[in-house]
JSON list of C-alpha atoms and ligand atoms in Angstrom, two decimals:
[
{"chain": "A", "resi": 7, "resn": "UNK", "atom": "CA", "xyz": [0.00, 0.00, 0.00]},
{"chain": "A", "resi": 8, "resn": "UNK", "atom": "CA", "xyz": [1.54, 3.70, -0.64]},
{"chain": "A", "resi": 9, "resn": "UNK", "atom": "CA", "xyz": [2.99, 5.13, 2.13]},
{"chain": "A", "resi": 10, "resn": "UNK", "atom": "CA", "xyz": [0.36, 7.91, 2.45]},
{"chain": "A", "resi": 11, "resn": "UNK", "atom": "CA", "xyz": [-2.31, 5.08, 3.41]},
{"chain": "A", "resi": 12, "resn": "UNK", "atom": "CA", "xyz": [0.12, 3.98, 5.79]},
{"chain": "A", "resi": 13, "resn": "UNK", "atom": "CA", "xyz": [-0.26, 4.92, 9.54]},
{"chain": "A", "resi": 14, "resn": "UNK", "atom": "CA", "xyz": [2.71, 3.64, 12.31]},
{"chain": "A", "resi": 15, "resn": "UNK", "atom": "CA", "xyz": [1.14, 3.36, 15.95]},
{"chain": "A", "resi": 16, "resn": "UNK", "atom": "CA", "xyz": [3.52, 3.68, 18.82]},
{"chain": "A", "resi": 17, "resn": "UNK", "atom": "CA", "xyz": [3.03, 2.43, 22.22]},
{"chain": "A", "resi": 18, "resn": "UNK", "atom": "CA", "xyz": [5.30, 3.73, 24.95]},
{"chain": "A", "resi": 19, "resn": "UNK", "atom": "CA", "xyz": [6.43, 2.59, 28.01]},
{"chain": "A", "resi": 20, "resn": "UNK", "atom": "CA", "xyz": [4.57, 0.12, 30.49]},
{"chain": "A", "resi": 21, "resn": "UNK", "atom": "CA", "xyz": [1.25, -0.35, 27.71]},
{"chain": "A", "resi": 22, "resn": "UNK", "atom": "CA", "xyz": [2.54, -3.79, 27.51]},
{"chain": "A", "resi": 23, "resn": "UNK", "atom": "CA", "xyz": [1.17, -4.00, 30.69]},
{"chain": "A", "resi": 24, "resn": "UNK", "atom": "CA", "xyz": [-2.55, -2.94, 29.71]},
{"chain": "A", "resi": 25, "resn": "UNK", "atom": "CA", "xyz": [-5.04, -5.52, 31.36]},
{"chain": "A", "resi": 26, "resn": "UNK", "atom": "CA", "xyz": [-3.46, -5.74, 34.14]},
{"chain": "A", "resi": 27, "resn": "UNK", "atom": "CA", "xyz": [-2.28, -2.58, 34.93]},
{"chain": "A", "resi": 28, "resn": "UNK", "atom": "CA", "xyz": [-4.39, -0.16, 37.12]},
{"chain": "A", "resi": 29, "resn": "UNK", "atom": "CA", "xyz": [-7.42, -1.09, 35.72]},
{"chain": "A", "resi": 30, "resn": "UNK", "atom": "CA", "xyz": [-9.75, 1.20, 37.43]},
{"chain": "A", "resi": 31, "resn": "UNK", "atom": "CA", "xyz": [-7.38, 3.60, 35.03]},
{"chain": "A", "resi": 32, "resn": "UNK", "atom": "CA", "xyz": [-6.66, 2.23, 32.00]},
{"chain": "A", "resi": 33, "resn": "UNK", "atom": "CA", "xyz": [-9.23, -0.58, 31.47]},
{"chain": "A", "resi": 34, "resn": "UNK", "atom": "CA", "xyz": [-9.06, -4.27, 31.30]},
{"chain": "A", "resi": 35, "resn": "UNK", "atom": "CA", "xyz": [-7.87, -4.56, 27.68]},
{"chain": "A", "resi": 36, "resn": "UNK", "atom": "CA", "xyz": [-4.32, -5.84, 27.07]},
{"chain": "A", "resi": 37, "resn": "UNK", "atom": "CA", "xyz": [-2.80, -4.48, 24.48]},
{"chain": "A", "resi": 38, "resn": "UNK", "atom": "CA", "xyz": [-2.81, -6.91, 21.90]},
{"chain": "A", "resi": 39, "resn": "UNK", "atom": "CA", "xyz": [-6.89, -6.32, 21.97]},
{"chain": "A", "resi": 40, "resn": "UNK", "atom": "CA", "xyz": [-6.30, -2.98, 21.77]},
{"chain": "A", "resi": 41, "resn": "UNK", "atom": "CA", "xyz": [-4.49, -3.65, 18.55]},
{"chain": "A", "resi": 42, "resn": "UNK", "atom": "CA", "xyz": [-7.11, -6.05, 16.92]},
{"chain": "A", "resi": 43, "resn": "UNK", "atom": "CA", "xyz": [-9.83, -3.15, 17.51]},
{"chain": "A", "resi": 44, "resn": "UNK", "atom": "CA", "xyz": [-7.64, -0.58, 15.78]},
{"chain": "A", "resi": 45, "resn": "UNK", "atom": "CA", "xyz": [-6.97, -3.03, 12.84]},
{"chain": "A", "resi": 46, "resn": "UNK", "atom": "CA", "xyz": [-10.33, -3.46, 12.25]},
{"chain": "A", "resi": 47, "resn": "UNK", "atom": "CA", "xyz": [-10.91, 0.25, 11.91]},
{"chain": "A", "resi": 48, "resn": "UNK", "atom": "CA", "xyz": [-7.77, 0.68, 9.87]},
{"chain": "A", "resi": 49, "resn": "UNK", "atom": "CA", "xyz": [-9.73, -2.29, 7.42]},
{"chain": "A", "resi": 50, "resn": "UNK", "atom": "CA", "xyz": [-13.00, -0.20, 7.60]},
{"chain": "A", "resi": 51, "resn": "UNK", "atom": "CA", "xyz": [-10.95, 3.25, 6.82]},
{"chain": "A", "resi": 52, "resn": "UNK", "atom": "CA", "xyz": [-9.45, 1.33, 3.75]},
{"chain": "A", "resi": 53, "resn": "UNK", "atom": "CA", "xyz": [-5.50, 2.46, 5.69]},
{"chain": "A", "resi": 54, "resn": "UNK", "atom": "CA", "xyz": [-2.55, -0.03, 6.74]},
{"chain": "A", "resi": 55, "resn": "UNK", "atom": "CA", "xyz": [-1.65, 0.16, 10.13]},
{"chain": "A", "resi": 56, "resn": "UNK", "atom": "CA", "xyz": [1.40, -0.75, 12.25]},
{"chain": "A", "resi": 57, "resn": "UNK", "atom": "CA", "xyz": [2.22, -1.21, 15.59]},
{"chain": "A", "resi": 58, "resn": "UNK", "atom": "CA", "xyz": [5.10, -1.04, 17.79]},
{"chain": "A", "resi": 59, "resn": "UNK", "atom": "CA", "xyz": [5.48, -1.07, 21.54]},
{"chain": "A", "resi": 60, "resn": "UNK", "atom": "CA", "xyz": [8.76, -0.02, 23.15]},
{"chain": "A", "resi": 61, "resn": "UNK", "atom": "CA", "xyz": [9.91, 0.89, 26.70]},
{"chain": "A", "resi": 62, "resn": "UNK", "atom": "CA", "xyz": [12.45, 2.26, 25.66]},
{"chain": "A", "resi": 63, "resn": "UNK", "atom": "CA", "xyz": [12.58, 6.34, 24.73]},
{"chain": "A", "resi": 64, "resn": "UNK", "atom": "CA", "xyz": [15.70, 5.61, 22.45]},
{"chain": "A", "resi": 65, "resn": "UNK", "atom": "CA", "xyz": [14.00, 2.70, 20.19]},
{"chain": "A", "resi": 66, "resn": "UNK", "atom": "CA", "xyz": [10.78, 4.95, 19.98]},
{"chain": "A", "resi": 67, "resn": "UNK", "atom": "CA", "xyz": [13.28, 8.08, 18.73]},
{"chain": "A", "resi": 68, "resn": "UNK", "atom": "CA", "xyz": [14.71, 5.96, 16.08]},
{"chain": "A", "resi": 69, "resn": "UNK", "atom": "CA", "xyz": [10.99, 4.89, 14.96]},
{"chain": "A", "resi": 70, "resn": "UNK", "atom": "CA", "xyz": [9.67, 8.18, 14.58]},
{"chain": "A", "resi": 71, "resn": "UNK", "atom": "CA", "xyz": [13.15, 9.58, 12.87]},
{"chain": "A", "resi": 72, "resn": "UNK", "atom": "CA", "xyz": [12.53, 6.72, 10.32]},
{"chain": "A", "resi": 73, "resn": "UNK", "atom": "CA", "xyz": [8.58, 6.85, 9.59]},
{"chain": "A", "resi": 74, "resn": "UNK", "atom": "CA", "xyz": [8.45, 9.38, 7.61]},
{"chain": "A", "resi": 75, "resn": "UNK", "atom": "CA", "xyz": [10.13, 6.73, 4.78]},
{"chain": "A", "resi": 76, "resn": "UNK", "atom": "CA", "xyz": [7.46, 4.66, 5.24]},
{"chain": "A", "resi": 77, "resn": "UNK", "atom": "CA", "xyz": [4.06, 6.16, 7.11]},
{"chain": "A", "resi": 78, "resn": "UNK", "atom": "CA", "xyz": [1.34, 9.03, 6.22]},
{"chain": "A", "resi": 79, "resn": "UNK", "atom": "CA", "xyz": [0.92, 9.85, 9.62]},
{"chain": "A", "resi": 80, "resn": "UNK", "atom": "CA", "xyz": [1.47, 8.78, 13.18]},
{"chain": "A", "resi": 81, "resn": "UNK", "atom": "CA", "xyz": [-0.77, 7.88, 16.64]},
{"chain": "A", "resi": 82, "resn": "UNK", "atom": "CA", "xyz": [1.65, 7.64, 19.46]},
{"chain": "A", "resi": 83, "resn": "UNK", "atom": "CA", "xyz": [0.64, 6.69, 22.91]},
{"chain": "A", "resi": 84, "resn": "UNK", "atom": "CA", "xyz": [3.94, 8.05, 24.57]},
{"chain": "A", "resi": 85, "resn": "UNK", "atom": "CA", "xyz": [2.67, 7.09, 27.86]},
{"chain": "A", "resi": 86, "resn": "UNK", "atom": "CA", "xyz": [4.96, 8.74, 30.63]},
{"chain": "A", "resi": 87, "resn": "UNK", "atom": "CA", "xyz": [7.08, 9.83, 28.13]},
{"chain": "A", "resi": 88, "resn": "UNK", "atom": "CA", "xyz": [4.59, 12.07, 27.19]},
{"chain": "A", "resi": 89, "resn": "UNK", "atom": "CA", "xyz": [5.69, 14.29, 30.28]},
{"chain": "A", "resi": 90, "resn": "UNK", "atom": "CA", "xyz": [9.32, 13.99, 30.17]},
{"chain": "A", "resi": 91, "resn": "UNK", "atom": "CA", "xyz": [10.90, 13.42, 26.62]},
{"chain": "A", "resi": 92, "resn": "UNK", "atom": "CA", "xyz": [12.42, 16.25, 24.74]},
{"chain": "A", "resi": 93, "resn": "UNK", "atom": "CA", "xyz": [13.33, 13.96, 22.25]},
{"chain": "A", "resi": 94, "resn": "UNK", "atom": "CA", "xyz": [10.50, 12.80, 21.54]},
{"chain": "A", "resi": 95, "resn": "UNK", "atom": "CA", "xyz": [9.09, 15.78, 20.81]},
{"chain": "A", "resi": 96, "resn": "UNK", "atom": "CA", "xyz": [12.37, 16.95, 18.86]},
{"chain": "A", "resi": 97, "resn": "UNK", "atom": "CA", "xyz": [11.84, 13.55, 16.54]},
{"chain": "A", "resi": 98, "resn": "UNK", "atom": "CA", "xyz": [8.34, 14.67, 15.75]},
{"chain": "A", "resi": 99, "resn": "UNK", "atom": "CA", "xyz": [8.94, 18.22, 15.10]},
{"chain": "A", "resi": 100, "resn": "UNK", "atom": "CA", "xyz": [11.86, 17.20, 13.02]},
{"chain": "A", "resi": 101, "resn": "UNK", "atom": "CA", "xyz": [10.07, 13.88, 11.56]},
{"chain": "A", "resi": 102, "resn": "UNK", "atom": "CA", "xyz": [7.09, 16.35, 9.65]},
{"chain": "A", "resi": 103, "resn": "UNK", "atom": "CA", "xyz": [4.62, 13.90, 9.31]},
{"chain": "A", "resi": 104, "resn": "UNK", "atom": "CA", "xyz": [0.86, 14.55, 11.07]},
{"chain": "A", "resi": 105, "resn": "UNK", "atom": "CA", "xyz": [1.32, 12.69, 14.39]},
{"chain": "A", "resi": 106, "resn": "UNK", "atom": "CA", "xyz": [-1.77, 12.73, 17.25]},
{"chain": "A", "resi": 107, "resn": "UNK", "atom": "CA", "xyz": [-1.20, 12.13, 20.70]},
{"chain": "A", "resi": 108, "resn": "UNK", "atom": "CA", "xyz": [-3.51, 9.70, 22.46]},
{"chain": "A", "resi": 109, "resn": "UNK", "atom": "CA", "xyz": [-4.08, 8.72, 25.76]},
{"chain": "A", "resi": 110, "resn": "UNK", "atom": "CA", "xyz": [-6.04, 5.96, 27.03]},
{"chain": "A", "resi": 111, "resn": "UNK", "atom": "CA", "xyz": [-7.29, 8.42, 30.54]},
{"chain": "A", "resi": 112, "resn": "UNK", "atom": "CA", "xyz": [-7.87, 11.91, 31.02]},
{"chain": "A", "resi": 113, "resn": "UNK", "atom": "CA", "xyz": [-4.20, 13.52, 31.75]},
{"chain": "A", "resi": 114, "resn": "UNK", "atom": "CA", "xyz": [-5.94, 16.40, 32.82]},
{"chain": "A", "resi": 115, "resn": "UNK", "atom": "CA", "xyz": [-8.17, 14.82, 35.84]},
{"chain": "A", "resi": 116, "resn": "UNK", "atom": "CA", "xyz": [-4.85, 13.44, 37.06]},
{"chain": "A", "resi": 117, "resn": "UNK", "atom": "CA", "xyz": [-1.78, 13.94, 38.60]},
{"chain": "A", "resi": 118, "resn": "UNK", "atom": "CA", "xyz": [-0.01, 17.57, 38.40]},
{"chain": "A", "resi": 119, "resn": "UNK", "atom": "CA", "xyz": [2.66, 15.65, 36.49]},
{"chain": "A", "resi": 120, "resn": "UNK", "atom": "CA", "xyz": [0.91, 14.04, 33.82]},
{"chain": "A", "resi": 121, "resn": "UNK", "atom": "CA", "xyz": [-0.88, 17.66, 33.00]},
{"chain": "A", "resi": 122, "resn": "UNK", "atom": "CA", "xyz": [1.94, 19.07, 30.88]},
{"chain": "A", "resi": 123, "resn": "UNK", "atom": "CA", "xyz": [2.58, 17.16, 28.02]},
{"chain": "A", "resi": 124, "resn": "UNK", "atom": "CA", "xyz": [5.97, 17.41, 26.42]},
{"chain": "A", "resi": 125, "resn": "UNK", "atom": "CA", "xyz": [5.17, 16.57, 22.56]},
{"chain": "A", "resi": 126, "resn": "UNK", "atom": "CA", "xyz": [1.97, 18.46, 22.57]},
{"chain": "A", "resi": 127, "resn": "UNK", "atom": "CA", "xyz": [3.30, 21.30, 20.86]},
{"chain": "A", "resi": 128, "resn": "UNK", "atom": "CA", "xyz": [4.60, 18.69, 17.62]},
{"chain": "A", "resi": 129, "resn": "UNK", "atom": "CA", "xyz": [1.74, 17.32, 17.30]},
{"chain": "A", "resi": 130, "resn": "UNK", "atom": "CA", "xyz": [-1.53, 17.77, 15.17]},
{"chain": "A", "resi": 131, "resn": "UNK", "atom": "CA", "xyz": [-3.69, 17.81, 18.07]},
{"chain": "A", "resi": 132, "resn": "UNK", "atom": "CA", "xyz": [-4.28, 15.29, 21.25]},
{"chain": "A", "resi": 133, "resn": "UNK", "atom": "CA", "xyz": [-6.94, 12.90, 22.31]},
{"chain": "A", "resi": 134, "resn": "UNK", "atom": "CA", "xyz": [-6.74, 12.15, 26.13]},
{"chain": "A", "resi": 135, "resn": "UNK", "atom": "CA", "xyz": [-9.25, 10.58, 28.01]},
{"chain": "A", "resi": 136, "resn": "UNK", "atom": "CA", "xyz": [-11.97, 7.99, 26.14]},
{"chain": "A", "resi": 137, "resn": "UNK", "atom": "CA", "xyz": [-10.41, 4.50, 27.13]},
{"chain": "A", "resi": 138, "resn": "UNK", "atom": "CA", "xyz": [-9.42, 2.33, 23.84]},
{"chain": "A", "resi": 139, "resn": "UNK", "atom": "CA", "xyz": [-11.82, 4.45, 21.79]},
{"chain": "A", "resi": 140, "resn": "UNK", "atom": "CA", "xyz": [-9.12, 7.34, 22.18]},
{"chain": "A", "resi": 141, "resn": "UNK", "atom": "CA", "xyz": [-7.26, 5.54, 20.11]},
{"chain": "A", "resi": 142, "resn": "UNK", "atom": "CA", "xyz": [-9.93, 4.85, 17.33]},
{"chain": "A", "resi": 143, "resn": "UNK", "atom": "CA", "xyz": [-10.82, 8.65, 16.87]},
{"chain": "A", "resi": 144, "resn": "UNK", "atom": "CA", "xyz": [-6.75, 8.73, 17.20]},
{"chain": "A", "resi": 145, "resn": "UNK", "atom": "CA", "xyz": [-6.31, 7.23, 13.86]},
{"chain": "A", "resi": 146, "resn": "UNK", "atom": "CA", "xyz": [-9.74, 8.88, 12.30]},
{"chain": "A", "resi": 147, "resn": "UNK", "atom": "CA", "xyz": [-7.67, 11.93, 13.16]},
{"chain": "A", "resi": 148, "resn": "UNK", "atom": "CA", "xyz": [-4.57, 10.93, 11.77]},
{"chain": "A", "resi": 149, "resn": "UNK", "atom": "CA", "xyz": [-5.98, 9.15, 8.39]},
{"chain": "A", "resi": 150, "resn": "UNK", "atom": "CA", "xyz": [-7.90, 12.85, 8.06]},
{"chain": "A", "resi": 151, "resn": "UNK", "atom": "CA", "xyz": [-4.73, 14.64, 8.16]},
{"chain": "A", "resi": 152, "resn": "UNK", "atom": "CA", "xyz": [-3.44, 11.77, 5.18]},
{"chain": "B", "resi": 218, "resn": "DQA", "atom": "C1", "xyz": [-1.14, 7.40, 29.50]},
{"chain": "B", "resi": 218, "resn": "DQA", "atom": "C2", "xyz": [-1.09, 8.51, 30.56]},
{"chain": "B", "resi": 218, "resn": "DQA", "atom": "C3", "xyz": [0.33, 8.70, 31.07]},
{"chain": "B", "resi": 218, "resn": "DQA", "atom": "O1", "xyz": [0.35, 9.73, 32.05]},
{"chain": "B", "resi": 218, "resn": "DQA", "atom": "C4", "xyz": [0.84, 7.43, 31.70]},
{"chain": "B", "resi": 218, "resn": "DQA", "atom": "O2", "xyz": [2.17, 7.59, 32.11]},
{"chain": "B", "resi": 218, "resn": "DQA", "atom": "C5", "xyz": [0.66, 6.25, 30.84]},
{"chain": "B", "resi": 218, "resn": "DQA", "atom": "C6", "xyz": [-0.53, 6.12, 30.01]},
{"chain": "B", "resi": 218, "resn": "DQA", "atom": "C7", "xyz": [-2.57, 7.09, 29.05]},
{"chain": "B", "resi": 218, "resn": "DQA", "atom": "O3", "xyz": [-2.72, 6.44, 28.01]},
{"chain": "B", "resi": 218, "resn": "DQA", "atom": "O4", "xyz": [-3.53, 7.43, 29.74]},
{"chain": "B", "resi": 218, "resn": "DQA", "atom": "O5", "xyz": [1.47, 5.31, 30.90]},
{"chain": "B", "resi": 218, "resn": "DQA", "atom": "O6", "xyz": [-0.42, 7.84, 28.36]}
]
């Protein structure tokens, strides 16, 4: 499929965890689930999707420095990166493709922390706070922006 129908999903650290992790949060979903619901929108959207799940900030730099080769558009779920990583940001500001930022809760009815997001500012826009589903209107955003 041409790159412009293409759309990379990124998964930051500790989603691998989804499921079982602070439920009451994030859901009971794992991530793999999460996946197979996104893929079935992707099929319905008539767009290829990827995903990738790192902990590691470094691993998710090097995928967004090298999507731009083969993706229309990113959803990233930086996860606590979201509140620390200048380099993230810097490799979406410098990657140029239409990224949105999802997250699965509301960053805003949280923690102080979690309220300033990092890679806000290089992305198209941000979708915090609607479970799974902020992922699906993630990637209606992103395959708009195509
Ligand atoms: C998260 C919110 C972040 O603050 C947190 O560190 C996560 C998940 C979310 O999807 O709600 O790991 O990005």
């Amino acid at each position: 499929m041409a790159k412009k129908k293409r759309v990379l999903v990124l998964h930051g650290p500790n989603l691998n965890l989804l499921g079982k992790r602070e439920p009451k949060i994030y859901g009971r979903l794992t991530l793999e689930q999460i996946n197979r619901k996104i893929e079935a929108l992707a099929q319905e959207l008539g767009v290829e999707v990827e995903f990738r799940h790192s902990n590691s900030e470094g691993e998710l730099v090097d995928w967004i420095q090298q999507a731009p080769k083969q993706f229309g558009a990113l959803v990233i779920n930086a996860a606590a990166y979201t509140h620390s990583s200048v380099a993230l940001r810097d490799a979406l500001t410098a990657a140029g493709i239409p990224a949105v930022e999802v997250h699965i809760s509301n960053i805003y009815r949280r923690e102080e922390f979690r309220k300033k997001s990092l890679i806000a500012e290089a992305v198209v826009g941000q979708i915090t706070g609607f479970g799974v589903n902020s992922y699906l209107l993630g990637l209606r955003a992103a395959v708009e922006c195509l």
